Coordinates of C-alpha atoms in Angstrom, one line a residue:
M104 CA 4.6 6.3 15.5
K105 CA 6.8 5.2 12.7
L106 CA 6.5 7.4 9.6
G107 CA 7.6 6.4 6.1
V108 CA 7.0 6.9 2.4
R109 CA 6.2 5.0 -0.8
A110 CA 9.8 5.0 -2.1
I111 CA 8.6 5.3 -5.7
I112 CA 8.2 9.1 -5.1
F113 CA 12.0 9.1 -5.1
T114 CA 13.2 6.1 -7.1
R115 CA 11.4 7.2 -10.3
N116 CA 13.8 10.2 -10.4
H117 CA 17.0 9.1 -8.7
P118 CA 19.2 6.0 -8.5
V119 CA 18.1 3.9 -5.5
E120 CA 21.1 4.7 -3.3
E121 CA 20.5 8.5 -3.7
A122 CA 16.7 8.0 -3.3
A123 CA 17.3 6.1 0.0
R124 CA 19.6 8.9 1.2
L125 CA 17.0 11.6 0.4
I126 CA 14.3 9.6 2.2
A127 CA 16.5 9.1 5.2
G128 CA 17.4 12.8 5.1
H129 CA 13.8 13.6 5.9
G130 CA 14.1 11.6 9.1
L131 CA 11.7 8.9 7.9
D132 CA 11.8 5.5 9.4
G133 CA 11.0 3.2 6.4
V134 CA 9.6 2.6 3.0
Q135 CA 7.1 0.7 0.9
V136 CA 9.4 -0.9 -1.7
P137 CA 8.5 -0.2 -5.3
T138 CA 8.9 -2.1 -8.6
W139 CA 10.1 1.0 -10.4
Y140 CA 13.7 2.3 -10.4
Q141 CA 15.3 5.0 -12.6
E142 CA 18.4 2.9 -13.2
H143 CA 16.7 -0.5 -13.8
E144 CA 14.2 0.4 -16.5
Q145 CA 14.6 -3.0 -18.2
Y146 CA 13.1 -4.8 -15.1
N147 CA 10.5 -2.2 -14.1
T148 CA 6.8 -3.3 -13.9
R149 CA 3.9 -1.1 -13.2
H150 CA 0.2 -1.3 -12.3
P151 CA -1.9 -3.3 -12.9
E152 CA 0.7 -6.2 -13.1
M153 CA 3.5 -5.4 -10.6
N154 CA 6.1 -8.2 -10.6
P155 CA 9.2 -7.9 -8.5
A156 CA 10.3 -11.3 -9.7
A157 CA 11.5 -9.5 -12.9
F158 CA 14.5 -8.2 -11.0
P159 CA 17.6 -10.4 -10.9
D160 CA 18.9 -11.5 -7.5
E161 CA 21.9 -9.2 -7.6
V162 CA 19.7 -6.2 -8.5
A163 CA 17.2 -7.0 -5.7
A164 CA 20.1 -7.4 -3.3
S165 CA 21.4 -4.0 -4.3
I166 CA 18.0 -2.3 -3.8
R167 CA 17.6 -4.0 -0.4
G168 CA 21.1 -2.9 0.6
A169 CA 20.5 0.7 -0.4
F170 CA 17.6 1.0 1.9
E171 CA 19.3 -0.9 4.7
D172 CA 22.5 1.2 4.5
A173 CA 20.3 4.3 4.8
G174 CA 18.8 3.0 8.0
L175 CA 15.4 2.5 6.4
A176 CA 13.0 -0.4 7.3
T177 CA 11.5 -2.2 4.3
W178 CA 7.9 -2.6 5.6
A179 CA 6.3 -4.0 2.4
M180 CA 6.6 -4.6 -1.3
D181 CA 4.4 -3.1 -4.0
S182 CA 2.3 -5.8 -5.8
Y183 CA -0.8 -4.0 -7.1
N184 CA -2.5 -6.5 -9.4
N185 CA -6.0 -6.8 -10.9
I186 CA -6.9 -10.1 -9.3
S187 CA -10.6 -9.8 -9.8
A188 CA -10.4 -9.2 -13.6
A189 CA -13.5 -10.6 -15.4
D190 CA -11.2 -11.8 -18.2
D191 CA -9.8 -15.2 -17.1
E192 CA -6.6 -14.7 -19.0
L193 CA -5.9 -11.3 -17.4
R194 CA -6.8 -12.6 -14.0
R195 CA -4.4 -15.5 -14.4
V196 CA -1.6 -13.1 -15.3
A197 CA -2.4 -11.0 -12.2
L198 CA -2.5 -14.2 -10.0
D199 CA 0.8 -15.4 -11.3
S200 CA 2.3 -11.9 -10.6
M201 CA 1.0 -12.1 -7.0
L202 CA 2.5 -15.5 -6.5
K203 CA 5.9 -14.4 -7.9
S204 CA 5.7 -11.3 -5.7
I205 CA 5.2 -13.4 -2.6
A206 CA 8.3 -15.5 -3.5
S207 CA 10.4 -12.5 -4.4
A208 CA 9.5 -10.1 -1.5
P209 CA 12.1 -11.5 0.9
R210 CA 14.8 -10.7 -1.6
F211 CA 14.0 -7.1 -1.1
G212 CA 13.9 -7.4 2.7
C213 CA 10.1 -7.5 2.9
D214 CA 7.9 -10.0 4.7
T215 CA 4.7 -8.3 3.5
V216 CA 3.3 -7.5 0.0
V217 CA 0.6 -4.8 -0.6
T218 CA -2.0 -5.3 -3.2
E219 CA -5.5 -4.3 -4.1
S220 CA -8.8 -6.3 -4.6
G221 CA -9.0 -5.5 -8.4
R222 CA -11.3 -3.2 -10.3
R223 CA -15.0 -3.3 -9.4
D224 CA -17.3 -5.2 -11.8
V225 CA -20.2 -7.6 -11.7
G226 CA -19.0 -10.7 -9.8
G227 CA -15.8 -8.9 -8.8
F228 CA -15.9 -9.7 -5.1
E229 CA -16.5 -13.4 -5.8
R230 CA -13.5 -13.5 -8.2
C231 CA -11.5 -11.6 -5.6
V232 CA -12.3 -14.3 -2.9
A233 CA -11.4 -17.1 -5.3
S234 CA -8.1 -15.4 -6.1
F235 CA -7.1 -15.0 -2.5
R236 CA -8.1 -18.6 -1.7
E237 CA -5.4 -19.5 -4.2
I238 CA -2.9 -16.9 -3.1
M239 CA -3.0 -17.3 0.7
P240 CA -1.9 -20.9 1.1
V241 CA 1.3 -19.9 -0.9
A242 CA 1.8 -16.8 1.3
E243 CA 1.3 -18.8 4.5
K244 CA 3.9 -21.4 3.4
A245 CA 6.3 -18.6 2.6
G246 CA 5.7 -16.7 5.8
V247 CA 4.6 -13.6 3.9
T248 CA 1.7 -11.4 4.9
V249 CA -0.6 -10.1 2.2
C250 CA -2.1 -6.7 2.8
V251 CA -5.2 -5.6 0.9
E252 CA -5.8 -1.9 0.4
P253 CA -9.6 -1.3 0.3
S254 CA -10.6 1.5 -2.2
Y255 CA -13.8 2.9 -3.4
A256 CA -13.4 1.8 -7.0
Q257 CA -12.3 -1.7 -6.2
S258 CA -14.0 -5.0 -5.5
V259 CA -13.4 -4.3 -1.8
P260 CA -14.5 -0.7 -1.5
S261 CA -15.2 -0.4 2.3
A262 CA -14.3 -1.7 5.7
W263 CA -17.3 -4.0 5.8
T264 CA -16.5 -5.6 2.5
M265 CA -12.9 -6.1 3.7
R266 CA -14.2 -7.8 6.8
G267 CA -16.2 -10.1 4.4
L268 CA -13.1 -10.9 2.4
I269 CA -11.1 -11.8 5.5
E270 CA -13.9 -14.1 6.7
E271 CA -14.5 -15.7 3.3
V272 CA -10.8 -16.5 2.8
G273 CA -10.0 -17.4 6.4
S274 CA -6.2 -16.9 6.3
P275 CA -4.2 -15.5 9.3
K276 CA -1.8 -13.9 6.8
L277 CA -4.5 -11.8 5.1
K278 CA -4.3 -8.3 6.6
V279 CA -5.3 -4.7 5.8
L280 CA -3.4 -1.6 4.7
L281 CA -5.8 1.1 5.7
D282 CA -5.9 4.3 3.6
P283 CA -8.6 6.6 5.0
A284 CA -8.8 8.6 1.8
N285 CA -9.6 5.6 -0.4
I286 CA -12.7 4.8 1.5
L287 CA -13.8 8.2 2.8
V288 CA -16.9 8.1 0.5
Y289 CA -18.0 5.0 2.4
D290 CA -16.5 5.0 5.9
A291 CA -16.1 7.8 8.4
T292 CA -12.9 7.8 10.5
N293 CA -13.9 5.3 13.3
R294 CA -15.7 2.6 11.3
P295 CA -12.6 0.9 9.8
F296 CA -11.1 0.6 13.2
D297 CA -14.3 -0.7 14.7
V298 CA -14.8 -3.3 11.9
L299 CA -11.2 -4.3 11.1
G300 CA -9.3 -3.7 14.4
Q301 CA -6.1 -5.6 14.8
D302 CA -6.2 -6.8 11.2
I303 CA -4.9 -3.3 10.2
V304 CA -1.1 -3.6 10.1
L305 CA -0.1 -0.8 7.7
A306 CA -1.6 2.6 6.8
H307 CA -1.3 5.1 4.0
A308 CA -1.3 8.9 4.3
K309 CA -2.9 10.9 1.5
D310 CA -6.0 13.0 1.6
C311 CA -9.4 13.1 -0.1
T312 CA -11.8 15.7 -1.3
V313 CA -15.3 14.7 -2.5
D314 CA -17.1 16.8 -5.1
E315 CA -20.8 17.6 -5.4
K316 CA -21.3 14.4 -7.5
G317 CA -19.7 12.3 -4.8
M318 CA -16.5 11.7 -6.7
P319 CA -13.3 11.7 -4.8
S320 CA -9.9 13.2 -5.7
F321 CA -6.7 12.7 -3.8
P322 CA -4.4 15.5 -2.8
S323 CA -1.5 15.2 -0.3
A324 CA -2.2 14.7 3.4
G325 CA -3.5 17.8 5.1
E326 CA -5.1 19.2 2.0
G327 CA -8.5 17.5 2.1
Q328 CA -11.3 16.2 4.2
V329 CA -9.7 13.3 6.1
D330 CA -10.1 13.9 9.9
W331 CA -6.4 13.2 10.7
H332 CA -6.4 13.7 14.5
P333 CA -8.9 10.9 15.3
F334 CA -7.5 8.7 12.6
I335 CA -4.0 8.9 14.0
E336 CA -5.3 8.5 17.5
R337 CA -7.1 5.2 16.6
L338 CA -4.1 4.0 14.5
M339 CA -1.7 4.6 17.4
A340 CA -4.0 2.7 19.7
L341 CA -3.4 -0.4 17.6
G342 CA 0.3 -0.5 18.4
D343 CA 3.2 -0.4 16.0
V344 CA 1.4 0.3 12.7
P345 CA 3.6 2.3 10.3
L346 CA 2.1 5.3 8.4
I347 CA 3.3 5.5 4.8
I348 CA 3.1 8.8 2.9
E349 CA 1.9 8.7 -0.7
Y350 CA 0.5 11.2 -3.3
A351 CA 3.3 13.7 -2.5
K352 CA 6.0 15.2 -4.6
E353 CA 9.7 15.6 -3.7
D354 CA 9.4 19.4 -3.5
T355 CA 6.3 19.2 -1.2
I356 CA 6.9 16.1 0.9
G357 CA 8.6 18.2 3.6
R358 CA 5.4 20.0 4.2
V359 CA 3.4 16.7 4.3
I360 CA 5.9 15.3 6.9
D361 CA 5.6 18.4 9.0
F362 CA 1.8 18.3 8.9
L363 CA 1.7 14.6 10.0
R364 CA 4.3 15.0 12.6
G365 CA 2.3 17.9 14.0
V366 CA -0.8 15.7 14.2
I367 CA 1.2 12.9 15.8
S368 CA 2.6 15.4 18.4
D369 CA -0.9 16.7 19.2
V370 CA -2.2 13.2 19.7
E371 CA 0.7 12.1 21.8
G372 CA 0.2 15.2 23.9
T373 CA -3.4 14.5 24.7

């Protein structure tokens, strides 16, 4: 199994070349490429309107080169945008950011962008569907895959809702980034695999704890209630699906990597 990290854990504190060396030094295979860099503050964009188009070509090329020179695959580009916003003007901004991200992702060495379904609200799912019906023809023409990350507080909060989005939009380039922590309050370990199957092409690794009121919080992988052994077993059964670490700190990521590698080793040995 290929194991990587959301590179923003490192690029927010180090120049990208150093960040790439540090990531590679942990023996990781690849990254989810961010829109936030210590040395490029004037171009940085953050949630909920992430726009990699803000980076000039030469800067994008230097970022891509830093990861490539460190031997890291660039699996996907951050593009978390509130595409189901109730306010039409805000939703238009988010849509335009997505379209720019699709056009810009190849400059960073990415053929995939990762986004979310937008904040939950009355009518949010319908607006989400309408947004992706506009986005996906552009993505298909560009040859870019768009991965949606279902999450409990979003318009697509569960595996079944994600299946509904895929069916409503009907695009072969609309896929899933599965984060078991994000949907733990709705879906046990096996359901997302049963419902979404081969549409899962990326995964995140963080953990989840749920309090007595049913509210989740998100520590690092290995510190919560995600059942990691069956999750990784089902993920590996899908084939070459990278697992990308998030919600970790530089000074603790070594422990997270060791934990996940231990689980992977256990699963491979069974």
